XYZ file of C-alpha atoms in Angstrom:
650
model
C 145.044 6.340 300.620
C 145.638 2.655 300.743
C 147.045 1.301 297.112
C 146.465 -2.523 296.164
C 147.277 -4.071 293.037
C 144.218 -6.454 292.737
C 143.256 -7.713 289.279
C 139.698 -8.081 288.480
C 140.225 -10.426 285.686
C 141.241 -13.376 288.793
C 138.119 -12.081 290.788
C 137.053 -16.062 291.258
C 134.152 -15.348 293.815
C 132.795 -12.494 295.959
C 131.619 -13.738 299.174
C 128.881 -11.168 300.528
C 129.145 -13.112 303.865
C 125.358 -12.894 303.975
C 124.905 -14.667 307.298
C 127.289 -12.470 309.129
C 126.342 -9.027 308.065
C 121.977 -9.621 307.813
C 122.574 -10.666 312.076
C 124.465 -7.769 312.414
C 122.074 -5.547 310.701
C 118.975 -7.375 312.719
C 117.925 -8.422 309.103
C 118.619 -12.002 309.268
C 114.694 -12.533 309.760
C 114.466 -12.233 306.319
C 117.098 -14.980 305.674
C 120.745 -15.141 304.766
C 120.591 -16.413 301.390
C 120.996 -12.914 300.010
C 122.338 -9.638 301.623
C 120.085 -7.055 303.278
C 122.005 -4.566 305.413
C 120.769 -0.949 306.690
C 122.022 2.309 306.002
C 124.904 4.025 308.043
C 126.146 0.923 309.207
C 128.965 -1.357 307.634
C 129.239 -4.825 305.910
C 132.012 -6.723 304.762
C 132.782 -9.094 301.848
C 135.358 -10.895 300.257
C 137.179 -11.155 297.081
C 138.228 -14.599 296.435
C 141.331 -14.287 294.281
C 143.662 -16.270 292.278
C 147.076 -16.978 293.466
C 149.732 -14.387 293.122
C 147.049 -11.728 292.208
C 147.436 -9.306 294.977
C 150.099 -6.849 295.487
C 149.887 -4.306 298.226
C 151.030 -0.485 297.631
C 151.300 -0.536 293.924
C 147.978 0.528 292.431
C 144.274 0.957 293.420
C 140.373 0.461 292.026
C 137.009 1.391 293.269
C 133.694 0.162 294.237
C 130.449 1.079 292.160
C 126.837 1.344 293.557
C 123.878 1.727 291.954
C 120.208 2.045 292.584
C 117.155 2.210 290.015
C 116.917 2.319 286.179
C 118.670 5.899 286.271
C 121.079 5.815 288.557
C 123.168 8.860 288.287
C 125.951 10.584 291.004
C 123.676 14.212 290.889
C 120.569 12.575 292.199
C 122.568 10.379 294.577
C 121.620 6.865 293.194
C 124.958 6.124 292.135
C 128.439 6.502 293.881
C 131.849 5.362 293.442
C 134.542 5.343 296.059
C 137.897 4.377 296.023
C 139.916 2.291 298.638
C 140.967 4.373 301.522
C 142.643 3.953 305.101
C 139.372 4.656 307.636
C 135.813 5.241 306.778
C 134.580 8.229 305.323
C 131.601 9.902 307.484
C 128.424 10.362 305.870
C 129.359 8.886 302.794
C 130.492 5.645 300.845
C 133.287 4.224 301.671
C 135.543 1.017 301.372
C 138.465 0.208 303.375
C 140.660 -2.990 303.666
C 139.836 -5.310 306.561
C 142.022 -8.391 305.399
C 144.356 -9.240 302.671
C 146.364 -12.300 301.484
C 147.328 -13.282 298.175
C 144.175 -15.502 298.153
C 141.603 -13.212 298.945
C 140.743 -9.492 299.948
C 138.041 -8.477 302.896
C 136.631 -5.175 302.318
C 134.319 -2.880 304.715
C 131.979 -1.113 303.404
C 129.973 1.746 304.690
C 126.806 3.533 303.401
C 125.750 7.140 304.571
C 122.889 7.286 306.926
C 120.582 9.246 304.418
C 121.182 7.043 301.693
C 118.730 6.213 299.341
C 116.611 3.069 300.593
C 116.185 -0.226 297.741
C 117.692 -2.663 295.641
C 121.508 -1.910 294.912
C 123.908 -3.207 292.451
C 127.781 -3.572 293.280
C 130.652 -3.178 290.738
C 134.467 -3.251 291.052
C 136.161 -0.921 289.137
C 140.012 -0.932 288.086
C 140.292 0.114 284.001
C 137.221 -1.113 283.620
C 134.012 -2.481 285.961
C 132.856 -6.074 286.719
C 129.362 -6.373 288.471
C 129.702 -8.671 291.785
C 126.319 -8.937 293.836
C 123.502 -7.016 294.493
C 122.190 -6.361 298.002
C 119.095 -4.398 299.479
C 119.561 -1.270 301.792
C 117.075 -0.634 304.192
C 116.158 1.963 307.248
C 118.538 1.765 310.082
C 116.606 2.515 313.470
C 119.420 1.659 315.317
C 121.806 4.205 313.581
C 122.042 7.566 315.256
C 122.537 9.289 312.213
C 119.410 7.708 310.480
C 116.384 9.786 310.322
C 114.382 6.864 311.873
C 117.013 6.440 314.751
C 115.584 5.380 318.131
C 117.431 4.839 321.280
C 115.239 2.052 323.126
C 115.637 -1.576 322.477
C 111.957 -2.482 323.785
C 110.864 -0.310 321.359
C 112.633 -1.487 318.263
C 112.003 -4.896 319.142
C 108.347 -4.396 319.421
C 108.415 -1.991 316.207
C 110.727 -3.275 314.142
C 111.416 -6.876 314.911
C 108.324 -8.448 316.132
C 106.238 -9.961 313.510
C 102.852 -10.011 314.948
C 100.974 -7.846 316.952
C 97.362 -6.536 318.170
C 94.570 -4.318 316.608
C 92.186 -2.559 319.148
C 88.587 -3.246 317.713
C 84.960 -2.837 319.540
C 83.804 0.324 321.077
C 85.951 2.308 323.561
C 83.776 0.779 326.210
C 84.696 -2.444 325.624
C 88.188 -2.820 323.555
C 88.604 -5.732 321.978
C 92.619 -6.686 321.125
C 92.518 -8.660 317.612
C 95.788 -10.563 316.953
C 97.463 -9.583 313.704
C 100.239 -11.214 311.703
C 102.313 -8.530 310.144
C 104.912 -11.423 309.028
C 107.207 -8.452 307.428
C 109.863 -11.334 307.398
C 107.888 -13.829 305.638
C 109.026 -14.855 301.852
C 108.725 -12.602 299.520
C 107.189 -9.659 301.790
C 110.369 -7.381 301.385
C 110.019 -8.297 297.454
C 106.665 -6.978 297.644
C 107.190 -4.098 299.576
C 109.730 -3.024 297.334
C 108.023 -3.611 294.680
C 104.828 -1.589 296.048
C 107.640 1.363 295.781
C 108.725 0.735 291.752
C 104.618 0.462 291.024
C 104.082 3.525 292.355
C 102.663 6.394 289.999
C 106.176 8.999 291.018
C 107.994 6.592 289.930
C 106.627 5.326 286.822
C 106.222 9.236 285.661
C 109.963 10.022 287.101
C 112.059 7.229 288.022
C 115.203 9.032 288.703
C 113.344 11.696 290.845
C 111.397 9.314 292.799
C 114.563 7.017 293.732
C 116.339 9.965 294.630
C 113.789 11.229 297.146
C 113.832 7.406 298.819
C 116.482 8.758 301.372
C 113.250 10.538 302.949
C 111.415 8.344 305.696
C 108.968 11.170 305.039
C 108.669 10.681 301.040
C 108.437 6.570 301.309
C 105.870 7.158 304.174
C 103.706 9.052 301.520
C 104.125 6.983 298.946
C 103.275 3.681 300.951
C 100.010 5.534 302.140
C 99.188 5.975 298.692
C 100.205 2.646 297.316
C 97.963 0.526 299.874
C 95.172 1.550 298.633
C 94.014 1.708 294.831
C 92.337 4.453 294.296
C 95.015 6.308 292.143
C 97.109 3.364 291.062
C 97.834 -0.335 290.980
C 97.704 -0.209 294.986
C 97.388 -3.008 297.428
C 93.636 -3.108 298.268
C 90.233 -2.122 297.465
C 88.190 -0.441 300.304
C 84.349 -1.818 300.793
C 81.805 -1.059 303.284
C 78.786 -1.792 301.983
C 78.488 -5.644 303.824
C 79.326 -7.101 300.023
C 81.965 -9.146 299.545
C 80.916 -12.426 297.773
C 83.478 -11.411 295.335
C 86.265 -11.225 297.575
C 87.333 -11.711 301.514
C 85.382 -9.746 304.179
C 87.903 -7.162 305.715
C 86.961 -8.908 309.124
C 88.071 -12.567 307.794
C 92.368 -11.183 307.451
C 94.371 -11.901 310.005
C 97.332 -10.953 308.885
C 99.301 -8.871 306.090
C 100.843 -11.860 304.164
C 98.290 -13.156 302.084
C 97.347 -9.746 300.913
C 100.710 -8.776 299.885
C 101.366 -12.389 298.338
C 98.496 -12.315 296.353
C 98.915 -8.571 295.221
C 102.594 -9.301 294.043
C 101.755 -12.997 292.404
C 98.436 -11.382 290.760
C 100.484 -8.791 288.757
C 99.516 -5.704 291.487
C 95.788 -6.370 290.717
C 94.136 -4.855 294.058
C 93.306 -7.319 296.572
C 89.533 -7.676 297.988
C 88.828 -6.312 300.244
C 89.818 -3.745 303.089
C 88.756 -1.394 305.711
C 90.719 1.238 308.075
C 92.554 -1.674 310.446
C 93.429 -3.887 307.477
C 94.759 -0.703 305.595
C 96.386 0.325 308.380
C 98.122 -3.275 309.053
C 99.403 -3.538 305.497
C 101.085 -0.001 306.176
C 102.696 -1.093 308.902
C 104.246 -4.809 307.373
C 107.513 -2.564 306.789
C 111.100 -1.700 308.014
C 111.219 1.018 310.365
C 109.587 2.176 313.431
C 105.985 1.693 313.113
C 102.619 1.022 314.918
C 98.808 0.606 314.273
C 96.742 3.180 316.004
C 92.802 2.885 316.867
C 90.869 5.899 317.398
C 87.526 5.373 319.493
C 84.828 7.212 318.642
C 84.143 7.400 315.467
C 86.091 4.219 315.151
C 89.096 4.545 312.663
C 92.877 3.035 312.270
C 95.859 4.392 311.164
C 99.564 4.534 311.246
C 102.294 5.941 313.272
C 106.068 6.112 312.206
C 109.183 7.343 314.231
C 111.054 9.353 312.362
C 112.974 13.088 312.291
C 110.978 15.958 310.828
C 114.443 18.105 309.132
C 111.634 19.656 306.570
C 109.801 21.491 309.745
C 110.776 23.976 312.217
C 112.390 22.000 315.541
C 109.859 20.581 317.953
C 108.362 17.951 315.584
C 109.714 15.126 315.704
C 108.948 11.654 316.628
C 105.722 9.544 316.251
C 104.195 10.859 312.534
C 100.738 10.114 311.872
C 99.509 8.777 308.397
C 96.991 7.309 307.085
C 96.592 4.669 304.014
C 92.807 4.338 304.032
C 91.550 6.338 301.043
C 89.216 9.412 302.310
C 90.398 12.398 300.700
C 93.323 13.484 298.606
C 96.551 15.169 299.560
C 98.553 17.000 296.887
C 96.075 14.780 294.143
C 96.480 11.062 295.457
C 94.395 9.396 298.085
C 97.013 9.429 301.140
C 97.557 11.136 304.380
C 100.346 12.269 306.245
C 103.072 12.005 307.976
C 102.115 14.790 310.372
C 103.691 15.123 313.775
C 101.431 14.032 316.790
C 103.108 16.529 318.652
C 101.561 19.053 315.931
C 97.874 18.221 316.400
C 98.302 18.110 319.999
C 99.279 21.260 319.786
C 96.774 22.318 317.180
C 99.010 23.808 314.741
C 97.443 23.139 311.587
C 99.860 24.498 309.210
C 102.412 21.713 309.400
C 102.672 19.402 306.537
C 100.885 16.817 305.766
C 97.047 16.883 306.045
C 97.146 18.280 309.868
C 93.455 19.604 309.441
C 92.453 16.174 308.514
C 94.120 14.441 311.283
C 93.177 16.891 313.998
C 89.162 16.566 312.547
C 89.698 12.476 313.510
C 90.346 13.082 316.962
C 88.916 16.443 318.105
C 85.789 17.038 316.009
C 82.241 17.398 317.162
C 79.541 14.874 316.649
C 76.376 16.411 314.914
C 73.145 14.584 315.232
C 69.772 16.098 313.903
C 66.305 15.386 314.985
C 63.936 15.641 312.203
C 60.072 16.308 313.265
C 56.767 15.348 311.697
C 56.406 18.685 310.508
C 59.578 18.812 308.972
C 61.266 20.690 310.999
C 64.814 19.997 312.645
C 67.088 20.183 315.656
C 70.668 20.185 315.320
C 72.536 18.327 318.481
C 76.124 18.680 319.226
C 78.516 16.082 321.056
C 81.763 17.865 322.031
C 83.492 15.161 323.893
C 83.222 11.711 322.059
C 85.934 11.910 319.075
C 88.862 11.081 320.006
C 88.500 8.744 323.042
C 91.000 5.628 324.180
C 93.125 6.268 321.282
C 95.218 2.909 321.951
C 97.944 0.938 320.544
C 99.689 -2.673 321.787
C 102.234 -1.801 324.469
C 105.771 -2.614 323.821
C 106.833 -5.942 324.919
C 103.306 -6.895 326.319
C 99.693 -7.550 325.015
C 98.499 -4.940 326.984
C 96.752 -1.700 325.393
C 98.694 1.160 325.600
C 96.330 4.568 325.918
C 98.040 7.763 324.118
C 95.369 10.041 324.115
C 97.733 12.626 325.660
C 100.130 12.556 322.526
C 96.674 13.534 320.311
C 95.110 16.231 322.663
C 95.418 17.739 325.965
C 92.725 16.429 328.997
C 89.204 17.615 328.197
C 88.292 21.081 329.645
C 92.262 21.922 330.629
C 93.449 25.336 329.854
C 95.683 23.987 327.331
C 92.971 22.339 325.606
C 90.925 25.715 325.509
C 94.312 27.570 323.794
C 94.767 24.382 321.559
C 91.279 24.895 320.159
C 91.381 28.843 320.000
C 94.679 28.697 317.887
C 93.059 25.822 315.603
C 89.957 27.914 315.219
C 87.298 25.457 316.652
C 84.613 26.314 318.879
C 85.491 26.451 322.561
C 84.145 23.083 324.199
C 84.526 25.160 327.590
C 81.696 27.441 326.559
C 78.997 24.520 326.081
C 76.245 25.079 328.976
C 76.589 22.152 331.492
C 74.682 18.711 330.249
C 74.581 18.217 334.211
C 71.408 20.711 334.622
C 68.252 20.042 333.743
C 66.570 17.247 332.120
C 69.323 14.333 331.219
C 69.159 11.052 329.553
C 72.131 8.507 329.582
C 72.398 5.070 328.900
C 73.416 2.130 330.857
C 74.325 -1.638 329.608
C 74.669 -4.891 331.630
C 77.511 -6.536 332.574
C 77.497 -8.961 329.875
C 76.345 -8.895 326.645
C 77.676 -11.973 324.815
C 76.659 -12.968 321.348
C 73.592 -15.742 321.654
C 72.585 -13.985 324.818
C 69.199 -12.249 325.914
C 70.144 -8.986 327.625
C 68.868 -5.153 329.206
C 69.730 -1.948 328.054
C 68.711 0.524 330.390
C 67.605 4.595 329.377
C 68.095 6.808 333.077
C 66.247 9.501 333.073
C 67.226 12.183 335.716
C 64.922 15.439 336.862
C 67.268 17.513 337.850
C 65.044 20.685 338.217
C 62.357 21.802 341.172
C 59.516 21.038 338.135
C 57.793 17.790 337.764
C 58.254 17.087 334.305
C 56.068 14.726 331.738
C 58.347 13.577 328.992
C 58.433 10.744 325.746
C 60.562 8.350 325.215
C 61.755 6.891 322.466
C 64.308 4.012 323.049
C 65.940 1.857 320.282
C 68.610 -0.624 319.444
C 69.790 -1.031 316.012
C 72.634 -3.230 314.141
C 75.319 -0.871 313.434
C 78.741 -1.069 311.739
C 81.710 0.556 313.044
C 81.429 4.008 310.572
C 77.930 4.566 312.267
C 76.353 3.108 308.774
C 72.874 1.731 310.340
C 71.017 -1.726 309.817
C 67.883 -3.432 311.165
C 65.883 -2.883 314.432
C 66.353 -5.043 316.595
C 64.308 -3.704 319.515
C 62.355 -0.384 320.460
C 60.008 0.992 323.003
C 57.824 3.867 322.882
C 56.523 5.538 326.017
C 54.354 8.435 325.749
C 53.665 9.212 329.196
C 57.289 9.087 331.263
C 56.357 11.056 334.596
C 59.079 12.761 336.673
C 59.458 14.257 339.621
C 62.262 16.667 340.826
C 64.984 15.263 341.423
C 63.906 11.879 340.664
C 65.760 9.394 338.350
C 63.989 6.710 336.560
C 65.887 3.561 334.755
C 63.622 2.155 332.002
C 64.804 -1.563 330.535
C 64.794 -2.149 326.804
C 65.105 -5.895 326.333
C 67.377 -7.235 322.929
C 66.348 -10.325 322.345
C 68.680 -12.899 319.966
C 66.034 -13.923 317.953
C 65.415 -10.219 316.705
C 68.853 -9.141 316.313
C 70.615 -12.449 315.285
C 69.164 -11.558 311.504
C 70.065 -8.327 311.412
C 73.542 -8.131 313.360
C 76.728 -7.594 310.987
C 80.040 -9.594 311.748
C 81.105 -6.138 313.534
C 78.635 -7.373 316.600
C 77.690 -3.451 317.137
C 74.470 -2.498 318.082
C 73.758 1.104 318.693
C 71.428 2.344 321.028
C 69.600 5.659 320.949
C 67.390 7.005 323.653
C 65.091 10.197 322.849
C 63.334 12.095 325.426
C 61.244 14.788 324.233
C 59.813 17.203 327.143
C 56.162 18.103 326.494
C 56.596 21.649 328.537
C 59.443 22.793 326.917
C 59.265 20.753 323.637
C 63.209 20.233 324.462
C 64.364 17.026 323.080
C 67.531 14.989 324.718
C 69.588 12.525 322.723
C 71.857 9.409 324.120
C 73.543 7.586 321.803
C 75.734 4.330 322.269
C 77.282 1.741 320.671
C 77.784 -1.678 322.542
C 79.709 -4.931 321.149
C 78.539 -8.699 322.024
C 81.495 -10.613 323.147
C 81.866 -13.429 320.925
C 82.856 -16.989 322.903
C 86.398 -17.487 323.560
C 88.610 -19.520 321.154
C 90.754 -22.210 323.334
C 93.993 -23.283 321.816
C 95.600 -25.698 323.428
C 99.640 -26.959 322.521
C 100.264 -30.484 322.312
C 104.033 -31.230 323.647
C 107.107 -28.774 323.643
C 107.109 -26.679 320.847
C 110.894 -26.433 319.249
C 112.045 -24.883 316.242
C 112.182 -27.372 312.910
C 110.073 -30.099 314.411
C 106.744 -30.893 314.198
C 103.991 -29.638 316.425
C 100.457 -29.871 317.300
C 97.634 -27.595 318.599
C 94.066 -28.208 319.637
C 91.902 -25.762 318.732
C 88.221 -25.481 319.876
C 85.185 -22.937 320.761
C 81.839 -23.693 321.646
C 78.721 -23.085 320.036
C 76.699 -20.236 322.018
C 73.823 -19.871 320.533
C 70.682 -21.643 320.045
C 70.763 -22.917 316.591
C 73.348 -24.892 315.009
C 76.375 -23.172 313.112
C 77.039 -24.530 309.184
C 79.744 -23.679 306.876
C 82.098 -24.090 310.036
C 85.894 -22.906 309.323
C 88.945 -22.144 311.222
C 91.742 -20.609 309.780
C 95.367 -20.340 311.280
C 98.393 -18.548 310.748
C 101.519 -17.234 312.687
C 104.805 -15.898 311.871
C 107.484 -18.532 311.644
C 104.692 -21.156 312.279
C 102.476 -21.830 309.082
C 105.391 -20.568 306.073
C 103.835 -17.682 305.498
C 100.093 -19.645 304.314
C 96.705 -19.843 305.918
C 95.762 -23.388 307.153
C 92.123 -23.775 306.813
C 90.054 -26.445 308.269
C 86.558 -27.141 307.925
C 84.656 -28.821 310.095
C 80.801 -30.431 310.029
C 77.812 -28.514 311.555
C 77.791 -27.841 315.133
C 74.679 -28.294 317.566
C 73.297 -25.664 319.968
C 76.025 -25.807 323.520
C 78.700 -28.240 321.230
C 82.276 -28.132 320.529
C 83.787 -27.221 317.327
C 87.136 -28.862 317.448
C 90.363 -29.173 314.868
C 93.504 -30.595 315.466
C 96.572 -28.735 313.587
C 100.080 -29.367 312.918
C 103.003 -26.802 312.354
C 106.497 -27.250 311.925
C 108.094 -23.701 313.326
C 110.895 -22.181 311.819
C 112.659 -20.135 314.369
C 113.210 -20.306 317.884
C 111.363 -17.180 319.808
C 107.778 -15.717 321.206
C 105.299 -16.130 318.097
C 101.840 -15.595 318.123
C 99.512 -18.178 316.858
C 96.487 -16.300 315.288
C 93.021 -18.298 315.000
C 89.674 -17.259 312.915
C 86.408 -19.033 313.177
C 83.835 -18.486 310.683
C 80.284 -20.252 310.187
C 76.701 -18.797 308.786
C 75.518 -17.411 312.642
C 78.754 -16.887 313.889
C 81.689 -14.877 311.766
C 84.694 -13.939 312.024
C 85.608 -15.034 315.849
C 89.171 -14.099 317.419
C 91.760 -15.974 319.401
C 95.459 -15.942 319.428
C 97.692 -17.730 321.855
C 101.628 -16.389 322.693
C 103.718 -19.970 322.112
C 107.648 -19.838 322.827
C 109.510 -21.722 320.639
C 113.116 -23.655 322.133
């Protein structure tokens, strides 16, 4: 043990060396005005002393760190540790890195399983004196931390990138929408820490809650519950009925920053409104490895976090799925997960947490009922629809990464059969071959743009040796991503469709803008359904397909060379593709380190058909690097048009 004589009465100042420490701990994007460090990694500070008060080899002192309102050593929320000659592995420790009669520099190490949160730091020698506070976070760069990942590209993408992409649309037309996670914007880290302190587990037993903040599994469950407000003072209110007059449409959000800032500044009053991709994106605004996942069909978004699972048997480390959208209770609260993605793939439904629910999200059968005029019903199964093109943003690029293979084995494979047997699900391989007999499917035009008229087609095939006489009902209806049906916008009922043996017929349905413009929601989805009834056998065959109407592109032109801390301009424009004027037009722009954590809103005059909507906007980038300028356009007829551009700030 190293002995030093230092009289705390003569400590004139404590320098936390925030800039050096935050850079070393990959937290400098949060700023360098306060100390933010990661567990399992040493940080330094310097005690400035008055002359003559330092003497080597005479006495010692200790430091005390505390987190939470009930800090104690038994809960591992308090630690007292004396000056030592070398760091103590897996424990709080302090060593002297430099000293003279005027100053003492200390290197403080935290264990890689320390509780995260706000900490106070005190110097103790006979009695204690408060020094400074600091924030301790998970450390994906530390091999001893349970969120460690040995891949710098992934760390840059999933921890340090402030913006990303969330995929929407349909599995036939995956649409990337830029999202500003903005986790390093002013006030966001504090809002995330407040979220932990507002959760019911903390309010009911603060000591127990803080002692569990060493576990990313526990933190993930808390965040999953607190992003929605169903049981608590959570961040977002969910709504799915297209009535958002007293709030903001879920489609209108482009980032997490304003949502978390509003929740924090409004005394934790829930923000209106969110749907699955908003819940997932806000749940991703954190400080360890995390990403947004999109699942087709039926469309849904959730979150994956990277961590080890010491609470489970081996083989279940890695990506863990959790879902902050309030759907079902888990242990009494509206939360879901984390459950290992590997467990979902292998059909291990007894694994914590909520494996059966997540398994159903990617492997469920779709069931439809056909109700006849006489009141009888016929049940129809679609076994290969749910869990297609499970997607996330690619590492270091704006390309879509298909991760379906992480959740399920290929449809029809031997492995898939074994998984379904294990999960006690009906084996999809036992279904009859749908290619035999009478079949129907839906084809669409290559281009289906908002404002245009276009054709869709029912393709009927008679793979039998007999002629068939059928009835075809073919319709288009406005729809939401959660399959809630809207108004009909096109239909056809053919009573006598004749098919010769092995004949194929293609029957068109014209979808006209004047019919769908008043029906379609801001999600631009139309559901097509084609029902074929065989008069001879009375069999009914159903085909369904969702189509996404493509919005016009938003053009973003950067004027001049973007440089940090220098004013820059962007010209943003869009052509009105409709046959009517656009009224109530607004462009909304935001971007990490571009708009100072705010949304810039610019209203413009009505835009005639075929004319250009245009604004010129000024920014002042605060940091160099690759940034996304995210743009949203809204009007009376053209709603929630998304666009983005990558901007390199010198």
